[in-house]
Tab-separated table of C-alpha atoms and ligand atoms in Angstrom:
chain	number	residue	atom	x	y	z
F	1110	UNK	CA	-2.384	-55.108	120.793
F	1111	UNK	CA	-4.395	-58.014	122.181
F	1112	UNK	CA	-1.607	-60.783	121.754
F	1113	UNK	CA	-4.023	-63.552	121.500
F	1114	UNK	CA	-4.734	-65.025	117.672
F	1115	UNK	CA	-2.088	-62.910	116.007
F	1116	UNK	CA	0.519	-64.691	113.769
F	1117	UNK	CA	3.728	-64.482	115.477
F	1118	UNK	CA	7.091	-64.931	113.942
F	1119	UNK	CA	10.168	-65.471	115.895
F	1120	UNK	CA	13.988	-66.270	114.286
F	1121	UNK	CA	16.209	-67.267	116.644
F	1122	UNK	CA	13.246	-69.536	118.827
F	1123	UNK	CA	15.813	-72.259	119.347
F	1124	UNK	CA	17.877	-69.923	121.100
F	1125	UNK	CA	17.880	-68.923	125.128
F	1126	UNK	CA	15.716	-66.043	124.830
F	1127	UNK	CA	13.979	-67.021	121.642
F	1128	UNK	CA	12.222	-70.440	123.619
F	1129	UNK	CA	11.368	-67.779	126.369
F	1130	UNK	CA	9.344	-65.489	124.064
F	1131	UNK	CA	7.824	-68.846	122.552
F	1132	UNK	CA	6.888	-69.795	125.802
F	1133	UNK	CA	5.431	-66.208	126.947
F	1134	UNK	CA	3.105	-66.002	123.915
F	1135	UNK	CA	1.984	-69.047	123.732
F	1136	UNK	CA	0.576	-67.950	127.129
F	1137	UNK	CA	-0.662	-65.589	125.577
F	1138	UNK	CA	-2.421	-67.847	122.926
F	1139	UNK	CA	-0.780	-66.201	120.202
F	1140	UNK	CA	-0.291	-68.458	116.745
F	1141	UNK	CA	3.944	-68.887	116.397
F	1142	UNK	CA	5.845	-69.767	113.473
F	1143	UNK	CA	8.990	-70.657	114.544
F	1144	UNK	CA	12.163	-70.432	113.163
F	1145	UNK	CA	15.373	-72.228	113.837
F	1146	UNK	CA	18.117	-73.974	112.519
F	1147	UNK	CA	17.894	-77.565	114.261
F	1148	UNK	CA	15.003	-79.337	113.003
F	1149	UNK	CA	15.216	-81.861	116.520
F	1150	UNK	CA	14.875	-78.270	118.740
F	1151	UNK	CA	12.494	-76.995	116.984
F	1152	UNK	CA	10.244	-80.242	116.803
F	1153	UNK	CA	10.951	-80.548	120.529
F	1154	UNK	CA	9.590	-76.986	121.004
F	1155	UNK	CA	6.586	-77.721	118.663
F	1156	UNK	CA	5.897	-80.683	121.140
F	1157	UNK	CA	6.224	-78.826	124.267
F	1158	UNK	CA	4.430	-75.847	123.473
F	1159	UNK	CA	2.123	-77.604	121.968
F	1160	UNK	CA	2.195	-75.159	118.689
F	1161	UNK	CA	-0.922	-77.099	116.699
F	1162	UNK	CA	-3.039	-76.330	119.090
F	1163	UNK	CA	-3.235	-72.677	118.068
F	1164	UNK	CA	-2.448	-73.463	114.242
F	1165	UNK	CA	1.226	-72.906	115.044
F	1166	UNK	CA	4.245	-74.219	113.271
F	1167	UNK	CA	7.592	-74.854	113.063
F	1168	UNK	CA	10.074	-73.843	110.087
F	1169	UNK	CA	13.738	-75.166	109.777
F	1170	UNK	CA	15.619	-72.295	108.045
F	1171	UNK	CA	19.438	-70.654	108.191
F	1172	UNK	CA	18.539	-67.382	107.829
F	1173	UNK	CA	21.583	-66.314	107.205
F	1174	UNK	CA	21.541	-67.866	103.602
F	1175	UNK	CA	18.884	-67.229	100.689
F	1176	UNK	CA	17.751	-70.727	100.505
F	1177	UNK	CA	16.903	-70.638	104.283
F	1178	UNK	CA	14.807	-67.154	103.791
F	1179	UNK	CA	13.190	-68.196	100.900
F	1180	UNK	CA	11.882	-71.033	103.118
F	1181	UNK	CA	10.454	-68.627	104.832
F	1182	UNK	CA	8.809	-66.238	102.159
F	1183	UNK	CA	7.193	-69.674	100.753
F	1184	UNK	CA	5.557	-70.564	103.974
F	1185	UNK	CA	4.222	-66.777	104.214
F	1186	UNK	CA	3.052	-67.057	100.601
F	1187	UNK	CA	0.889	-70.071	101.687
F	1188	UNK	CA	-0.697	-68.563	104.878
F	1189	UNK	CA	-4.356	-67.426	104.332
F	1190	UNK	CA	-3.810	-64.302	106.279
F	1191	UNK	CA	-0.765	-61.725	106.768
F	1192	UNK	CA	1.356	-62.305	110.069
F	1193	UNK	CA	1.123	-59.722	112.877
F	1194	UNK	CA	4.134	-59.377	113.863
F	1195	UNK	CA	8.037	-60.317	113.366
F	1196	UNK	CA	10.469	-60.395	115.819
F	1197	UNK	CA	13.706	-60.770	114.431
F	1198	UNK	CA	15.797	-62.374	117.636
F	1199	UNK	CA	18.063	-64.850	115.665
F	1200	UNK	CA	21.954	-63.979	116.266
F	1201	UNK	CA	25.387	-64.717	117.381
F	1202	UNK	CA	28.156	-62.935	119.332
F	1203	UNK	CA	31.885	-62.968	118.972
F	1204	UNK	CA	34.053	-62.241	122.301
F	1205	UNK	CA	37.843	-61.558	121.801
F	1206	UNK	CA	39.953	-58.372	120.726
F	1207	UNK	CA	39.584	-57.322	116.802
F	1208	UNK	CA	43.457	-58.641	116.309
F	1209	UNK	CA	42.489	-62.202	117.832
F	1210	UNK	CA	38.858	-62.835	115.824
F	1211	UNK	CA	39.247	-64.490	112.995
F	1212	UNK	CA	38.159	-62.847	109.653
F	1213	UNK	CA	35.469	-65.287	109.055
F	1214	UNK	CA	34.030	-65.316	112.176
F	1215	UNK	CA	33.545	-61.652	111.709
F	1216	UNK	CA	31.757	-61.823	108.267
F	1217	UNK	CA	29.591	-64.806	109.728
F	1218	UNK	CA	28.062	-62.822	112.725
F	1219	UNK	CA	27.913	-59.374	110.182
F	1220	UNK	CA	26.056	-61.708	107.726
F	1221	UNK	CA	23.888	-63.481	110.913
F	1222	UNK	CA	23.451	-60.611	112.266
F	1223	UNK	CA	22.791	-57.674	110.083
F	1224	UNK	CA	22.598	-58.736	106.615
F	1225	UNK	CA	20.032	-61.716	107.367
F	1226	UNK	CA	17.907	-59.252	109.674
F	1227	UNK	CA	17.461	-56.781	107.202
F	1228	UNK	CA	17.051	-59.195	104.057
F	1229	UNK	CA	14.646	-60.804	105.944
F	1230	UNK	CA	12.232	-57.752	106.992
F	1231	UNK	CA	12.354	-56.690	103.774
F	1232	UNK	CA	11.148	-60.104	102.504
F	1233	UNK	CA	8.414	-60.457	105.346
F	1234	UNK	CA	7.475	-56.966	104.893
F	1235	UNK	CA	5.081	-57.416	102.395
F	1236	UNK	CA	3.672	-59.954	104.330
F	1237	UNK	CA	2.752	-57.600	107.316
F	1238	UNK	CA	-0.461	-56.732	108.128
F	1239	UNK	CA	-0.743	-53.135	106.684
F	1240	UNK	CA	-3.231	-52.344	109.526
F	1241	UNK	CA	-1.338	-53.556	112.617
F	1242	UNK	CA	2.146	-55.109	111.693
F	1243	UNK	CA	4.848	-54.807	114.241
F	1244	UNK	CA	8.445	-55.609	113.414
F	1245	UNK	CA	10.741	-55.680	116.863
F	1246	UNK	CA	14.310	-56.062	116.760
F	1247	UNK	CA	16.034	-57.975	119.562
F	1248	UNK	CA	19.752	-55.556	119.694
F	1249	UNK	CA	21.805	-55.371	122.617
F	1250	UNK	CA	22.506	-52.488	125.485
F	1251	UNK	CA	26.249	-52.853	123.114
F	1252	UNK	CA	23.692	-51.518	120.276
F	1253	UNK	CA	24.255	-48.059	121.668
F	1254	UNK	CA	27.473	-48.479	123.972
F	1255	UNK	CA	30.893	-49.712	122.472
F	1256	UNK	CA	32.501	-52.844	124.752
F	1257	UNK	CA	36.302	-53.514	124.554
F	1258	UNK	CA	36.070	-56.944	123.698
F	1259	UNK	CA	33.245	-57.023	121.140
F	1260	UNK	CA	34.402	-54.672	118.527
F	1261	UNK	CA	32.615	-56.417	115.784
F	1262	UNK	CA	30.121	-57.611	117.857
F	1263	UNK	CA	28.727	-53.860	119.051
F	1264	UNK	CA	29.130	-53.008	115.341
F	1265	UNK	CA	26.616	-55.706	114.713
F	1266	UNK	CA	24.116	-54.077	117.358
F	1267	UNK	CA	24.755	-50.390	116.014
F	1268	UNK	CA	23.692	-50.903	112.889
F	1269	UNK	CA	20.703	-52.929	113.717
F	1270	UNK	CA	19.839	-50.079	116.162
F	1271	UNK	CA	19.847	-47.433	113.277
F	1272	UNK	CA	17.942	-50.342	110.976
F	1273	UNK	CA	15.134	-50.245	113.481
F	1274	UNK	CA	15.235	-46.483	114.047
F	1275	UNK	CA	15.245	-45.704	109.799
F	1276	UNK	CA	12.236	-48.168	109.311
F	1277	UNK	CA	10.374	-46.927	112.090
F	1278	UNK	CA	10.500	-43.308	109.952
F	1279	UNK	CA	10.129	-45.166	107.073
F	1280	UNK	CA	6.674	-46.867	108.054
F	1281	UNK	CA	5.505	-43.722	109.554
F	1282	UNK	CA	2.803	-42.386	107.618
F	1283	UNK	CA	1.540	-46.399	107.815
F	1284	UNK	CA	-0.035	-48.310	110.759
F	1285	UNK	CA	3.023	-50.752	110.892
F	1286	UNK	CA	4.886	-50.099	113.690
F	1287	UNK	CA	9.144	-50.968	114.326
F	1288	UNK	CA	10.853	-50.906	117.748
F	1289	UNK	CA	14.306	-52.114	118.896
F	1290	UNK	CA	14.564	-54.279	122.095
F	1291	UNK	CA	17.811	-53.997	123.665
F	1292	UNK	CA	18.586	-56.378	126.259
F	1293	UNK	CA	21.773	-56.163	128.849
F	1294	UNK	CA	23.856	-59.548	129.570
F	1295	UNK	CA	21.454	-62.436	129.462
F	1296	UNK	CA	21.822	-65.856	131.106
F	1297	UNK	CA	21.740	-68.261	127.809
F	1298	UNK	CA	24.788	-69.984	125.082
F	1299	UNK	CA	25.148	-67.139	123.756
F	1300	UNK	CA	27.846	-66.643	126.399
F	1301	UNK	CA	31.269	-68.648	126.211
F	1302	UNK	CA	32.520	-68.893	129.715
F	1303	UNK	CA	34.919	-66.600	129.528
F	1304	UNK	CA	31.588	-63.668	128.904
F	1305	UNK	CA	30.044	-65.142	131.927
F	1306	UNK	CA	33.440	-65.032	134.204
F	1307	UNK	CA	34.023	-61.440	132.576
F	1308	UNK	CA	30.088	-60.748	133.755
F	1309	UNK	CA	30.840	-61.806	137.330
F	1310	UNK	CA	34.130	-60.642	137.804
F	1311	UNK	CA	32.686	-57.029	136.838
F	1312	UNK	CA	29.542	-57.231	138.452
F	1313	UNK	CA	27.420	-57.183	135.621
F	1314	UNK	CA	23.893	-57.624	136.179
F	1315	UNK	CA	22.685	-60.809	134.069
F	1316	UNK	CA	18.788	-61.265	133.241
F	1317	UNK	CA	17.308	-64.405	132.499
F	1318	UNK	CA	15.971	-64.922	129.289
F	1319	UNK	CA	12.283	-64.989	131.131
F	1320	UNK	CA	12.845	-61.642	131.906
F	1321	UNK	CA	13.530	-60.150	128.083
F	1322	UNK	CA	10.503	-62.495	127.353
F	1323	UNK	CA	8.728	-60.804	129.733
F	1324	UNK	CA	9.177	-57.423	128.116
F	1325	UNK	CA	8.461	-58.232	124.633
F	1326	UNK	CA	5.103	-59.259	125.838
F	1327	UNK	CA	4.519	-55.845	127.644
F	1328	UNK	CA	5.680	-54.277	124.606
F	1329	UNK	CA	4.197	-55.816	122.212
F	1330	UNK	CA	0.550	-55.631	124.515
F	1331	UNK	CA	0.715	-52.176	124.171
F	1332	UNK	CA	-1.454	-49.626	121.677
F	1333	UNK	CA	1.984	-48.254	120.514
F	1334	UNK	CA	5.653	-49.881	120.334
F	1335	UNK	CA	8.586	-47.989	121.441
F	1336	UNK	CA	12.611	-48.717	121.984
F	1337	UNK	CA	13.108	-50.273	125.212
F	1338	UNK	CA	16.362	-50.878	126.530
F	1339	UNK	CA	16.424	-53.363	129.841
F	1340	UNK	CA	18.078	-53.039	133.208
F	1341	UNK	CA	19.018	-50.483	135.349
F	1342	UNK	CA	22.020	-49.045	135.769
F	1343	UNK	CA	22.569	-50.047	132.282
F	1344	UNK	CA	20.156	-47.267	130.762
F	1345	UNK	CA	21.802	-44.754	132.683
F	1346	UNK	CA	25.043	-46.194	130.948
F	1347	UNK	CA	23.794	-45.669	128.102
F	1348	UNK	CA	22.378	-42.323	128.392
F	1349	UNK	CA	25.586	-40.963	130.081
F	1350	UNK	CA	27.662	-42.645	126.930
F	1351	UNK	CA	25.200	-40.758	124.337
F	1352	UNK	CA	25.955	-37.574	126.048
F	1353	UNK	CA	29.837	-37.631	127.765
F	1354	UNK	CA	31.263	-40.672	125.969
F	1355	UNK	CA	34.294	-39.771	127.753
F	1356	UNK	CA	33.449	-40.736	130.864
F	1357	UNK	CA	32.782	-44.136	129.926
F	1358	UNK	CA	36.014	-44.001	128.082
F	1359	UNK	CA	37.818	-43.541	131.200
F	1360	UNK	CA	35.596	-46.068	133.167
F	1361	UNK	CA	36.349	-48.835	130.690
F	1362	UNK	CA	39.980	-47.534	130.186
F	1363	UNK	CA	40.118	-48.565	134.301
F	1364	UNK	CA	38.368	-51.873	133.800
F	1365	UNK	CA	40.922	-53.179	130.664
F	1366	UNK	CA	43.248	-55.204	132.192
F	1367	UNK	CA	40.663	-57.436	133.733
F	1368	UNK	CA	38.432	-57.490	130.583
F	1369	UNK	CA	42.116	-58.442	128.214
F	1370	UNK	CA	42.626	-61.302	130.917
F	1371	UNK	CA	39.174	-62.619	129.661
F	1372	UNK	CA	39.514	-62.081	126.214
F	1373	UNK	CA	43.279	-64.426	126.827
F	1374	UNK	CA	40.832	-67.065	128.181
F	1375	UNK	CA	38.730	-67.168	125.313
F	1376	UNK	CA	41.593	-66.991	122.926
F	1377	UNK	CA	43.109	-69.651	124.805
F	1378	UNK	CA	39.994	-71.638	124.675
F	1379	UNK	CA	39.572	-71.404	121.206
F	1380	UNK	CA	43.261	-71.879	120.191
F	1381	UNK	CA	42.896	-75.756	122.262
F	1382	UNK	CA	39.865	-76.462	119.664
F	1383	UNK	CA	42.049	-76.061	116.969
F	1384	UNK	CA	42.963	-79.221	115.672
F	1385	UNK	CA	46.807	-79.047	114.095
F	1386	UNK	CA	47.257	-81.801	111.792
F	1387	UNK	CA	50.920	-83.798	112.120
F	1388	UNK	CA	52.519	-83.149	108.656
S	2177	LIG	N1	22.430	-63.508	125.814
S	2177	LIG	C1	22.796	-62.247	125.936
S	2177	LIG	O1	23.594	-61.877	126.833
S	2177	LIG	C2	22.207	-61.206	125.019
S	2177	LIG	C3	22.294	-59.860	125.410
S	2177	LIG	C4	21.798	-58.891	124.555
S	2177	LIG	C5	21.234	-59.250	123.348
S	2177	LIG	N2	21.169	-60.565	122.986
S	2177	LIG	C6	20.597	-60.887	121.670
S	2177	LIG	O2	19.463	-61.714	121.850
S	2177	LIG	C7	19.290	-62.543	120.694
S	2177	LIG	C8	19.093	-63.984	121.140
S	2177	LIG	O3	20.275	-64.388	121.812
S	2177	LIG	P1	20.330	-65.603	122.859
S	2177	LIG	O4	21.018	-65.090	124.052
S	2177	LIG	O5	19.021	-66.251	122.979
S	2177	LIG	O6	21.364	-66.527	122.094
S	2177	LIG	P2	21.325	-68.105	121.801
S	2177	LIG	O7	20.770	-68.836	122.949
S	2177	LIG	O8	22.689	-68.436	121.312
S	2177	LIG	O9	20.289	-68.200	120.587
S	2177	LIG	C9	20.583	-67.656	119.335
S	2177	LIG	C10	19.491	-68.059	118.387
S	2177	LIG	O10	19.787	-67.528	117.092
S	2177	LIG	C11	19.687	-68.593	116.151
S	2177	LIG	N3	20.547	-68.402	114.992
S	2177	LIG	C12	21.859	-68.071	114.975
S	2177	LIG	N4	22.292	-68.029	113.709
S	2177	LIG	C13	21.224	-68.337	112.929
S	2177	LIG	C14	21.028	-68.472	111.539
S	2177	LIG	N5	22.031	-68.285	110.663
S	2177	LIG	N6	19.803	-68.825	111.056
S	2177	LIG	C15	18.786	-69.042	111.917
S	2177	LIG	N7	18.906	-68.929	113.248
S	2177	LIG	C16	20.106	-68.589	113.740
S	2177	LIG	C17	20.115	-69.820	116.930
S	2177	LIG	O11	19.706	-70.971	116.252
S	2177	LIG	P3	20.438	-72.400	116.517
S	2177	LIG	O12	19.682	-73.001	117.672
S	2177	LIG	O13	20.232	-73.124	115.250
S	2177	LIG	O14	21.873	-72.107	116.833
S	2177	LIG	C18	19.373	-69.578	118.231
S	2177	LIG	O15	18.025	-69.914	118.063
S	2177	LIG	C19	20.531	-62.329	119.832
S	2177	LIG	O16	20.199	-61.444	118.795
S	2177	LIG	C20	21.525	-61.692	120.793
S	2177	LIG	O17	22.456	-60.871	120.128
S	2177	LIG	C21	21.625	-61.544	123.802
């Protein structure tokens, strides 16, 4: 697909790797509708990639509630023309042992996550252009590998992994397309410190959020879309996991102690944020 002139929309284009995308197809010349929660970040992005300049715009929207995704469906309802494509890159992340997270937290990045992903294709579906619409998913490389640390968190990227996959089969007598993008540790918020010092202490190889941006530009160039998942060892990770889940069992059973001395930091982190009111 010839990136330049399609209608573009991107969740999660406040966001590390969401402004790289931004920035890599408006290189492209591609017309962006933004969306992001913080209406100063996203006017800030508006100005600097100068978005009017190819009929681009900006829309402030949680879409992790209805009122923010019916913001949404109204600005598609007043376009002239269907949108091309819709990456859904919008998410959050929760580092810690199951026991430590807190309940809410959980049911916050489930509902960020998961729930507002898929209520939102389906509401932008019909909005697709039946002839060339492209949906991409932004997952994880924890999509398809389980990580002591990020129970809920993998769960998250699972199910958004099979999501992508049952669409894909679902659209496939159509000319819309669905792939999943699955990126490995990325340099951007999304990270506490703790993720980062757990990255470095294990020797994790961390992209930057060019780099992802990078590849959903070659993806999305191409005649046909197809799951990608970045870095390398990290697909042969996940290929030996889908096949002898044991041995990464036993490989992450070796590297515990040093990941639970992370997940303390966090927790201890987190516990000093806590505010504890004097009766
Ligand atoms: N960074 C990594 O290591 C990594 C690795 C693999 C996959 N990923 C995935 O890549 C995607 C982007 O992550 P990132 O690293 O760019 O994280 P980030 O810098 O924290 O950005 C997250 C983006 O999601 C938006 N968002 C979160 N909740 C939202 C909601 N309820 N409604 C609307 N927007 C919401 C944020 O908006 P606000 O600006 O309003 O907060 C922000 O734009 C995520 O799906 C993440 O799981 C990241």
């Amino acid at each position: 697909m010839d990136l330049k002139g399609k209608t573009i929309l991107l969740t999660g284009a406040t966001g590390g790797i969401g402004e790289a995308i931004a920035r890599q197809l408006t290189e492209c010349g591609s017309r962006l509708i933004l969306v992001g929660r913080s209406d100063k970040n996203l006017k800030y992005m508006a100005r600097e990639l100068r978005l009017a300049r190819n009929n681009g715009f900006t829309l402030q929207a949680d879409i992790a509630t209805h009122a923010g995704r019916e913001t949404i469906r109204t600005a598609l309802i007043a376009l002239e023309n269907p949108i091309d494509v819709l990456i859904n890159c919008a998410g959050v992340s929760l580092f810690g042992f199951l026991e430590d997270n807190q309940p809410a937290d959980i049911e916050k990045m489930i509902n960020t996550n998961v729930t507002a992903t898929i209520l939102l294709t389906q509401q932008v579906l019909p909005f697709l252009n039946k002839d060339q619409g492209r949906i991409l998913i932004v997952g994880s490389s924890f999509g398809a590998l389980g990580f002591p640390g990020f129970a809920a968190y993998c769960a998250s990227k699972f199910a958004l992994r099979g999501f992508a996959e049952a669409l894909r089969r679902e659209l496939a007598d159509s000319k819309m397309q669905v792939a999943h993008i699955a990126p490995r540790a990325t340099n951007t918020r999304l990270n506490s410190d703790a993720v980062v010092e757990l990255n470095d202490a294990l020797g994790n190889n961390v992209d930057e959020p060019e780099d992802v941006a990078l590849a959903v530009e070659n993806l999305l160039s191409m005649r046909n879309i197809h799951d990608v998942n970045l870095g390398w060892p990290e697909r042969l990770f996940l290929r030996i996991n889908a096949v002898f889940p044991r041995l990464i069992d036993k490989a992450l059973r070796g590297k515990l102690p040093l990941i639970r001395s992370f997940v303390r930091k966090e927790r201890d982190v987190n516990t000093k944020h806590v505010t504890i009111n004097p009766v």
